[in-house]
Coordinates of C-alpha atoms in Angstrom, one line a residue:
X1 CA 103.5 106.8 78.5
X2 CA 102.9 103.6 76.6
X3 CA 100.2 102.5 79.1
X4 CA 98.4 105.8 78.7
X5 CA 98.4 105.4 75.0
X6 CA 97.0 101.9 75.4
X7 CA 94.2 103.2 77.6
X8 CA 93.4 106.0 75.1
X9 CA 93.5 103.6 72.2
X10 CA 90.9 101.4 74.1
X11 CA 88.7 104.5 74.4
X12 CA 89.1 105.3 70.7
X13 CA 88.0 101.7 69.9
X14 CA 84.9 102.2 71.9
X15 CA 84.2 105.4 69.9
X16 CA 85.2 104.0 66.5
X17 CA 81.6 104.5 65.5
X18 CA 80.5 107.7 67.3
X19 CA 78.3 106.4 70.1
X20 CA 76.7 109.8 70.5
X21 CA 75.5 109.6 66.9
X22 CA 74.1 106.1 67.4
X23 CA 72.3 106.8 70.6
X24 CA 68.8 108.3 70.4
X25 CA 68.1 111.7 71.9
X26 CA 66.4 111.4 75.3
X27 CA 62.8 112.3 74.6
X28 CA 61.1 115.1 76.5
X29 CA 59.2 114.1 79.5
X30 CA 55.7 113.4 78.3
X31 CA 52.6 114.9 80.0
X32 CA 51.5 112.7 82.8
X33 CA 54.9 111.0 83.3
X34 CA 55.6 112.3 86.8
X35 CA 53.3 114.6 88.7
X36 CA 54.4 118.0 89.9
X37 CA 56.4 119.7 91.3
X38 CA 53.5 120.9 93.5
X39 CA 53.2 124.0 95.5
X40 CA 52.6 121.5 98.3
X41 CA 52.9 117.7 98.3
X42 CA 52.4 115.7 101.4
X43 CA 53.6 112.1 101.9
X44 CA 51.4 111.0 104.7
X45 CA 52.0 108.5 107.5
X46 CA 55.3 106.9 106.4
X47 CA 57.9 105.3 108.6
X48 CA 61.0 107.4 107.9
X49 CA 64.5 105.9 107.5
X50 CA 66.3 109.3 107.2
X51 CA 69.7 108.3 105.8
X52 CA 72.2 109.2 108.5
X53 CA 72.1 105.9 110.2
X54 CA 69.4 106.9 112.7
X55 CA 66.8 104.2 113.3
X56 CA 63.3 104.3 111.7
X57 CA 60.7 106.6 113.1
X58 CA 57.0 107.0 112.2
X59 CA 54.4 107.7 111.3
X60 CA 55.6 111.0 109.9
X61 CA 54.0 113.3 107.4
X62 CA 56.6 114.8 105.0
X63 CA 55.6 118.2 103.6
X64 CA 57.2 119.1 100.3
X65 CA 57.0 122.6 98.7
X66 CA 58.1 122.7 95.1
X67 CA 61.4 120.7 95.3
X68 CA 62.3 121.0 98.9
X69 CA 61.3 119.2 102.1
X70 CA 59.5 122.0 104.0
X71 CA 58.4 120.2 107.2
X72 CA 58.3 116.9 109.0
X73 CA 55.4 116.2 111.3
X74 CA 55.7 113.2 113.6
X75 CA 52.2 111.8 114.2
X76 CA 50.6 113.8 111.4
X77 CA 50.5 117.2 109.8
X78 CA 48.1 119.9 111.1
X79 CA 44.7 120.1 109.3
X80 CA 45.7 123.4 107.7
X81 CA 48.7 121.8 105.9
X82 CA 46.5 119.0 104.5
X83 CA 43.8 121.4 103.4
X84 CA 46.3 123.4 101.3
X85 CA 48.1 120.5 99.7
X86 CA 47.7 120.0 96.0
X87 CA 48.5 116.3 96.3
X88 CA 48.5 113.9 99.3
X89 CA 50.1 110.5 99.0
X90 CA 48.8 107.9 101.4
X91 CA 52.0 106.1 102.7
X92 CA 50.5 104.6 105.8
X93 CA 52.3 101.4 106.5
X94 CA 55.0 102.3 104.0
X95 CA 58.7 103.3 104.4
X96 CA 60.2 106.5 103.1
X97 CA 64.0 106.8 102.4
X98 CA 66.2 109.4 100.8
X99 CA 66.6 109.0 97.1
X100 CA 69.4 106.6 96.3
X101 CA 72.7 107.8 94.8
X102 CA 74.4 105.5 92.2
X103 CA 78.1 106.7 92.0
X104 CA 79.0 104.5 89.0
X105 CA 76.8 104.9 86.0
X106 CA 77.1 104.5 82.2
X107 CA 74.4 104.9 79.6
X108 CA 75.9 105.4 76.1
X109 CA 76.2 102.2 73.9
X110 CA 73.5 101.8 71.3
X111 CA 74.5 98.2 70.7
X112 CA 73.1 97.5 74.2
X113 CA 70.3 100.0 74.7
X114 CA 69.9 102.7 72.0
X115 CA 67.4 104.8 74.0
X116 CA 69.0 106.4 77.1
X117 CA 65.5 106.5 78.7
X118 CA 65.7 102.8 79.2
X119 CA 68.4 103.1 81.8
X120 CA 67.1 106.3 83.2
X121 CA 63.7 104.9 83.9
X122 CA 65.0 101.7 85.4
X123 CA 67.1 103.8 87.8
X124 CA 64.2 105.9 88.8
X125 CA 61.9 102.9 89.2
X126 CA 64.4 101.5 91.8
X127 CA 64.5 104.7 93.8
X128 CA 67.8 106.0 92.3
X129 CA 67.4 109.8 92.1
X130 CA 71.1 110.8 91.5
X131 CA 73.7 109.1 89.3
X132 CA 77.3 109.9 88.7
X133 CA 78.3 109.1 85.2
X134 CA 81.9 107.9 84.8
X135 CA 81.3 108.5 81.9
X136 CA 77.7 108.4 80.7
X137 CA 79.0 108.6 77.1
X138 CA 82.5 107.8 75.9
X139 CA 83.9 109.5 72.8
X140 CA 83.6 112.9 71.2
X141 CA 80.6 115.1 72.0
X142 CA 79.0 115.9 75.3
X143 CA 75.4 114.6 75.3
X144 CA 76.0 113.8 79.0
X145 CA 76.2 117.6 79.7
X146 CA 73.0 118.1 77.8
X147 CA 71.3 115.3 79.6
X148 CA 72.4 116.6 82.9
X149 CA 71.0 120.1 82.2
X150 CA 67.7 118.7 80.9
X151 CA 67.4 116.5 84.0
X152 CA 68.1 119.5 86.2
X153 CA 65.3 121.3 84.5
X154 CA 63.1 118.2 84.8
X155 CA 62.3 118.2 81.1
X156 CA 63.3 114.5 80.8
X157 CA 62.5 111.5 82.9
X158 CA 65.8 110.8 84.5
X159 CA 67.7 110.9 87.8
X160 CA 69.8 113.9 88.7
X161 CA 72.9 113.4 86.5
X162 CA 76.4 114.2 87.7
X163 CA 78.8 114.0 84.7
X164 CA 82.4 113.0 85.0
X165 CA 84.7 112.8 82.0
X166 CA 87.4 110.1 81.4
X167 CA 90.9 111.6 81.6
X168 CA 92.1 112.3 78.1
X169 CA 88.7 111.6 76.5
X170 CA 86.4 113.9 74.4
X171 CA 88.8 116.7 73.5
X172 CA 91.0 117.2 70.4
X173 CA 94.2 118.2 72.2
X174 CA 96.0 114.9 72.2
X175 CA 97.1 112.6 75.0
X176 CA 97.6 114.5 78.3
X177 CA 100.9 112.8 78.8
X178 CA 102.8 115.6 80.6
X179 CA 102.0 117.4 83.8
X180 CA 101.3 120.6 81.9
X181 CA 99.0 118.8 79.4
X182 CA 97.3 117.0 82.3
X183 CA 96.4 120.3 83.9
X184 CA 95.3 121.8 80.6
X185 CA 92.9 118.8 80.0
X186 CA 91.4 119.1 83.5
X187 CA 90.8 122.9 83.0
X188 CA 89.2 122.0 79.7
X189 CA 86.9 119.4 81.3
X190 CA 85.9 121.9 84.0
X191 CA 85.0 124.5 81.4
X192 CA 82.7 122.0 79.6
X193 CA 80.7 121.5 82.7
X194 CA 82.1 118.2 84.1
X195 CA 82.0 117.7 87.8
X196 CA 85.0 115.5 88.0
X197 CA 87.4 113.1 86.3
X198 CA 87.5 109.3 85.9
X199 CA 91.0 107.9 85.6
X200 CA 92.1 104.7 84.1
X201 CA 95.6 103.6 85.1
X202 CA 98.4 104.3 82.6
X203 CA 99.8 107.7 83.4
X204 CA 103.1 108.4 85.2
X205 CA 103.0 109.4 88.8
X206 CA 103.9 112.9 87.8
X207 CA 101.0 113.2 85.4
X208 CA 98.6 111.7 88.0
X209 CA 99.8 114.1 90.6
X210 CA 99.4 117.1 88.3
X211 CA 95.9 116.1 87.3
X212 CA 94.8 115.4 90.9
X213 CA 96.2 118.7 92.0
X214 CA 94.5 120.7 89.3
X215 CA 91.2 118.9 89.9
X216 CA 91.4 119.8 93.6
X217 CA 92.1 123.4 92.8
X218 CA 89.0 123.5 90.5
X219 CA 86.9 121.7 93.1
X220 CA 86.4 118.7 90.9
X221 CA 86.2 115.1 92.1
X222 CA 88.5 112.3 91.1
X223 CA 87.8 108.6 90.8
X224 CA 90.1 105.9 89.4
X225 CA 89.9 102.4 87.9
X226 CA 93.5 101.3 88.5
X227 CA 93.8 98.7 85.7
X228 CA 96.5 96.0 85.6
X229 CA 98.2 97.7 82.7
X230 CA 99.5 100.5 84.9
X231 CA 99.1 99.2 88.4
X232 CA 102.8 98.1 88.7
X233 CA 103.7 101.8 88.7
X234 CA 100.6 103.3 90.4
X235 CA 98.6 101.0 92.6
X236 CA 95.8 102.2 94.9
X237 CA 98.2 103.1 97.7
X238 CA 100.3 105.2 95.4
X239 CA 97.3 106.9 93.8
X240 CA 95.8 107.8 97.2
X241 CA 99.2 109.2 98.3
X242 CA 99.2 111.3 95.1
X243 CA 95.8 112.8 95.9
X244 CA 93.1 110.5 94.5
X245 CA 89.6 111.0 96.1
X246 CA 87.9 107.7 95.2
X247 CA 89.0 104.1 94.3
X248 CA 86.4 102.3 92.4
X249 CA 86.2 98.5 91.8
X250 CA 88.9 96.3 93.4
X251 CA 91.7 97.3 91.1
X252 CA 94.9 98.4 92.9
X253 CA 94.0 97.2 96.3
X254 CA 95.4 93.7 96.2
X255 CA 98.5 95.0 94.3
X256 CA 99.0 97.2 97.3
X257 CA 98.9 94.2 99.6
X258 CA 101.1 91.7 97.8
X259 CA 103.4 89.4 99.8
X260 CA 106.0 89.9 97.1
X261 CA 106.7 93.0 95.0
X262 CA 104.8 92.2 91.8
X263 CA 101.8 89.9 91.0
X264 CA 102.4 86.5 89.4
X265 CA 100.8 85.9 86.0
X266 CA 101.2 82.7 84.0
X267 CA 103.3 82.8 80.9
X268 CA 100.3 82.7 78.5
X269 CA 98.5 85.6 80.3
X270 CA 97.1 88.2 77.9
X271 CA 95.3 91.3 79.4
X272 CA 93.4 91.9 76.1
X273 CA 91.9 88.4 76.4
X274 CA 89.2 89.1 79.0
X275 CA 88.9 85.4 80.0
X276 CA 92.5 85.6 80.9
X277 CA 92.2 89.1 82.5
X278 CA 89.3 88.3 84.7
X279 CA 90.1 84.7 85.4
X280 CA 93.5 85.8 86.8
X281 CA 92.1 88.7 88.8
X282 CA 90.7 86.2 91.3
X283 CA 94.1 84.6 91.6
X284 CA 95.5 87.8 93.1
X285 CA 93.8 87.3 96.4
X286 CA 96.0 84.4 97.6
X287 CA 99.1 86.5 96.6
X288 CA 98.0 89.2 99.1
X289 CA 98.6 89.3 102.8
X290 CA 95.8 88.1 105.1
X291 CA 93.4 90.4 107.1
X292 CA 94.9 91.3 110.4
X293 CA 98.5 91.2 109.3
X294 CA 100.6 94.3 109.8
X295 CA 100.7 95.2 106.1
X296 CA 96.9 94.8 105.8
X297 CA 96.2 97.0 108.9
X298 CA 98.6 99.7 107.9
X299 CA 97.1 99.9 104.4
X300 CA 93.5 100.1 105.6
X301 CA 94.6 102.8 108.2
X302 CA 96.3 104.8 105.4
X303 CA 93.1 104.8 103.3
X304 CA 91.1 106.0 106.3
X305 CA 93.6 108.7 107.3
X306 CA 93.8 110.0 103.7
X307 CA 90.0 110.4 103.6
X308 CA 89.6 108.4 100.4
X309 CA 86.2 107.0 99.4
X310 CA 85.7 103.4 98.3
X311 CA 83.0 102.6 95.7
X312 CA 83.6 98.9 95.3
X313 CA 80.9 98.0 92.8
X314 CA 80.8 94.5 94.2
X315 CA 77.7 93.5 92.1
X316 CA 79.1 94.1 88.6
X317 CA 81.5 91.1 89.0
X318 CA 79.2 88.8 90.9
X319 CA 78.4 86.7 87.9
X320 CA 82.0 85.5 88.2
X321 CA 80.9 83.5 91.2
X322 CA 78.0 81.8 89.4
X323 CA 77.3 82.7 85.8
X324 CA 74.3 80.4 85.5
X325 CA 72.5 82.3 88.3
X326 CA 73.2 85.7 86.7
X327 CA 72.0 84.5 83.3
X328 CA 68.6 83.6 84.8
X329 CA 67.8 86.6 87.0
X330 CA 64.0 87.1 87.5
X331 CA 64.0 90.4 85.7
X332 CA 65.7 89.4 82.4
X333 CA 62.6 88.1 80.6
X334 CA 60.4 91.2 81.2
X335 CA 62.9 94.1 81.7
X336 CA 66.2 93.3 79.9
X337 CA 66.3 94.2 76.3
X338 CA 67.1 91.4 73.8
X339 CA 70.0 93.5 72.5
X340 CA 71.4 93.7 76.0
X341 CA 71.1 89.9 76.5
X342 CA 73.0 89.5 73.3
X343 CA 75.7 91.8 74.6
X344 CA 75.9 89.9 77.9
X345 CA 76.4 86.5 76.2
X346 CA 80.0 85.1 76.0
X347 CA 82.0 87.1 73.4
X348 CA 85.5 87.6 72.1
X349 CA 84.8 91.4 71.6
X350 CA 82.2 92.7 74.1
X351 CA 83.7 94.1 77.2
X352 CA 82.7 92.2 80.3
X353 CA 81.4 89.1 78.4
X354 CA 84.5 87.2 79.3
X355 CA 83.2 83.9 80.5
X356 CA 83.9 82.1 77.2
X357 CA 85.0 78.9 78.9
X358 CA 84.2 79.8 82.6
X359 CA 84.8 76.8 84.8
X360 CA 83.9 75.8 88.4
X361 CA 87.6 76.5 89.2
X362 CA 87.1 80.1 88.0
X363 CA 84.0 80.5 90.1
X364 CA 85.6 79.0 93.2
X365 CA 88.5 81.3 92.8
X366 CA 86.2 84.3 92.6
X367 CA 84.3 83.2 95.7
X368 CA 87.6 83.2 97.6
X369 CA 88.5 86.6 96.0
X370 CA 85.2 88.1 97.2
X371 CA 85.7 86.8 100.8
X372 CA 89.0 88.9 101.0
X373 CA 87.5 91.8 99.2
X374 CA 84.6 91.9 101.5
X375 CA 87.0 91.8 104.5
X376 CA 88.9 94.8 103.1
X377 CA 85.9 97.0 102.6
X378 CA 84.4 96.0 105.9
X379 CA 87.6 96.7 107.8
X380 CA 87.8 100.1 106.1
X381 CA 84.2 100.9 106.9
X382 CA 84.5 99.8 110.5
X383 CA 87.5 102.1 111.0
X384 CA 85.6 105.1 109.8
X385 CA 86.1 105.0 106.0
X386 CA 83.3 106.0 103.6
X387 CA 81.9 103.5 101.2
X388 CA 79.4 104.3 98.5
X389 CA 77.1 102.3 96.3
X390 CA 77.7 102.1 92.5
X391 CA 76.3 99.6 90.0
X392 CA 78.3 100.0 86.8
X393 CA 75.3 98.7 84.8
X394 CA 75.0 97.3 81.3
X395 CA 77.7 94.6 81.6
X396 CA 77.9 91.0 82.9
X397 CA 74.2 90.4 83.3
X398 CA 73.7 93.6 85.4
X399 CA 70.7 95.5 84.1
X400 CA 70.1 99.1 85.2
X401 CA 68.3 99.6 88.5
X402 CA 68.2 95.9 89.4
X403 CA 72.0 96.0 89.6
X404 CA 71.9 98.8 92.1
X405 CA 69.7 96.9 94.5
X406 CA 72.1 93.9 94.0
X407 CA 74.9 96.1 95.1
X408 CA 73.1 97.0 98.3
X409 CA 72.5 93.3 99.0
X410 CA 76.3 92.6 98.5
X411 CA 77.1 95.4 101.0
X412 CA 75.0 93.5 103.5
X413 CA 76.8 90.3 102.6
X414 CA 80.1 92.1 103.2
X415 CA 78.9 92.7 106.8
X416 CA 77.5 96.2 106.8
X417 CA 74.4 96.6 108.9
X418 CA 71.2 97.4 107.1
X419 CA 71.3 101.0 108.3
X420 CA 74.9 101.3 107.2
X421 CA 73.9 100.0 103.8
X422 CA 71.2 102.7 103.4
X423 CA 73.6 105.3 104.6
X424 CA 76.1 104.2 101.9
X425 CA 73.4 104.5 99.3
X426 CA 72.2 107.9 100.4
X427 CA 74.0 110.4 102.6
X428 CA 77.5 109.0 102.1
X429 CA 77.0 108.8 98.3
X430 CA 75.8 112.4 98.2
X431 CA 78.7 113.6 100.4
X432 CA 81.2 112.0 98.1
X433 CA 79.8 114.0 95.2
X434 CA 79.8 117.4 97.0
X435 CA 82.8 117.1 99.2
X436 CA 85.2 118.2 96.4
X437 CA 83.3 121.5 96.3
X438 CA 83.5 121.8 100.2
X439 CA 79.8 121.7 100.4
X440 CA 77.3 119.6 102.3
X441 CA 75.0 117.9 99.8
X442 CA 71.5 119.3 99.2
X443 CA 70.2 115.7 99.2
X444 CA 71.0 112.4 100.9
X445 CA 68.8 112.5 103.9
X446 CA 65.2 113.2 104.8
X447 CA 65.5 116.6 106.6
X448 CA 63.9 120.0 106.4
X449 CA 65.6 122.1 103.7
X450 CA 66.9 119.1 101.7
X451 CA 65.9 118.5 98.1
X452 CA 62.7 116.4 97.8
X453 CA 64.3 113.2 96.7
X454 CA 62.5 110.2 98.2
X455 CA 61.9 106.5 97.8
X456 CA 58.6 105.2 99.1
X457 CA 58.4 101.4 99.6
X458 CA 55.4 99.3 100.9
X459 CA 57.8 96.9 102.7
X460 CA 60.6 97.4 105.2
X461 CA 64.0 97.3 103.3
X462 CA 65.9 97.1 106.6
X463 CA 64.3 93.7 107.1
X464 CA 64.8 92.6 103.5
X465 CA 66.6 94.5 100.8
X466 CA 65.0 92.3 98.2
X467 CA 61.8 94.3 98.5
X468 CA 63.5 97.1 96.6
X469 CA 63.8 95.1 93.4
X470 CA 61.3 96.1 90.7
X471 CA 60.2 92.5 90.5
X472 CA 59.6 92.5 94.2
X473 CA 60.1 89.6 96.7
X474 CA 58.4 86.2 96.5
X475 CA 56.6 85.2 99.7
X476 CA 54.3 82.4 100.7
X477 CA 51.1 83.6 102.4
X478 CA 50.8 81.2 105.2
X479 CA 47.2 81.8 105.8
X480 CA 46.0 81.3 102.2
X481 CA 48.8 79.2 100.8
X482 CA 49.1 81.6 97.9
X483 CA 52.6 82.6 96.5
X484 CA 52.7 86.4 96.4
X485 CA 55.1 89.0 95.0
X486 CA 55.5 91.8 97.6
X487 CA 57.4 95.0 97.6
X488 CA 59.0 97.0 94.8
X489 CA 59.3 100.7 95.0
X490 CA 55.9 102.4 94.9
X491 CA 56.8 106.0 94.4
X492 CA 60.1 107.8 93.6
X493 CA 60.2 111.5 94.2
X494 CA 62.9 113.5 92.4
X495 CA 63.1 117.3 92.8
X496 CA 59.5 117.2 94.1
X497 CA 58.2 115.3 91.1
X498 CA 56.2 112.2 92.0
X499 CA 57.0 109.2 89.7
X500 CA 54.9 106.1 89.7
X501 CA 57.6 103.4 89.8
X502 CA 55.4 100.5 88.5
X503 CA 54.3 102.7 85.6
X504 CA 58.0 103.4 84.7
X505 CA 58.6 99.7 84.8
X506 CA 55.6 99.1 82.6
X507 CA 57.1 101.5 80.0
X508 CA 60.4 99.6 80.2
X509 CA 58.6 96.3 79.6
X510 CA 56.9 97.9 76.6
X511 CA 60.4 98.9 75.2
X512 CA 61.5 95.3 75.6
X513 CA 58.4 93.9 73.9
X514 CA 58.7 96.3 71.0
X515 CA 62.3 95.3 70.4
X516 CA 61.5 91.6 70.7
X517 CA 58.7 92.1 68.1
X518 CA 61.2 93.4 65.5
X519 CA 63.3 90.2 65.7

């Protein structure tokens, strides 16, 4: 149980000063921030990318009544529908997609962003209408439950919030280090209102199995970050065999594919020195078998057969390939808080700020690591496995919202087709959240009866995912010679409420300027 105690001690360190006390309360949604819901809202003339993988079709008028899609009219709605609408949005020439689902969110560290609205608005401004928090807030207290309820009531400006709790966190019952205690903790988390459990490695196989089994009985989801401190005993293969629903990040995969029994680490390796930890992660790839070898194929087939979901969060580690590029992203100047830029900078204490002496050798190693990681996820996807998009924002130069679009771009780099990328971001993400309850999700595609969660974009994201960034895409107008910024989400609809995405970004820019002015 030593590894579990280490994991819980790390959580305790995060909560040494109660983050919930430091964070500001999410303000009520002010009048005029988001319109509706309406008795009838019509999105007129859009080309629809409906989320299941079907090709675009349009123009289509989308009729929304309250918070549901009531009708879809190819070619245009009847005059009677238009006459009785309280609001009509002209989307001619634009593209409508289902609201995006971010399956890996955090939003509870006042040292980075003290007002949770900062992250919530950035998510909405990039079309993210549902976020799974794993967790939103670490430590005692449950503002994540309160935020989720307020978002469901649309009294705050935020995506739909799906709260998961970290195994062993938040309660006063001590470490859940026996099967009986693990079951007790899971029942406690369910009673608080959590939808699922996020695991860090460190428990024994028996404790994992009990927790997974109890969660399944209670129709709760399970997701795991299988850290190096416990992966020798429970790697991804073992966790999936014990009943895990979702493997996030890369942890546990390459340890399941090693040529030899255990990974090699140098004699001076120290997991608690993050330069060492993350520098040597990339050196795992050459220790694993190659794509197409029997052990590789058998492992990928096992993941598919067991029905596990992969949420790789490619983008959160992408700075490891080129720190200089990540430090100079277009959006940092206007949309990244100074306090967040401070947190991102190389640090001996801030989690994820590990590039204290990051060399070209480290970056080359990470590029090689990504090549094999991409191959693994692509093989899994091509054999029928479900992949979902998660951003893990607030670390390693990955700012809320922008990081999510970066994840979609990296799915494309891994070899998924543009339609498959959108499906991972919408329908497959939604299904991964509702499958533990044996339900089809109420959102995730543009279809009659679904919740009115939509992203409306002036440019075609299937041709260029960059048009989804809040900063848009730089293009030379060949007729005038002018350099133009095109794209960016125009409207985000969540629960039938119409949000002006540029206005949300403007409010975020105001937050950044106000903080900068105090320095």
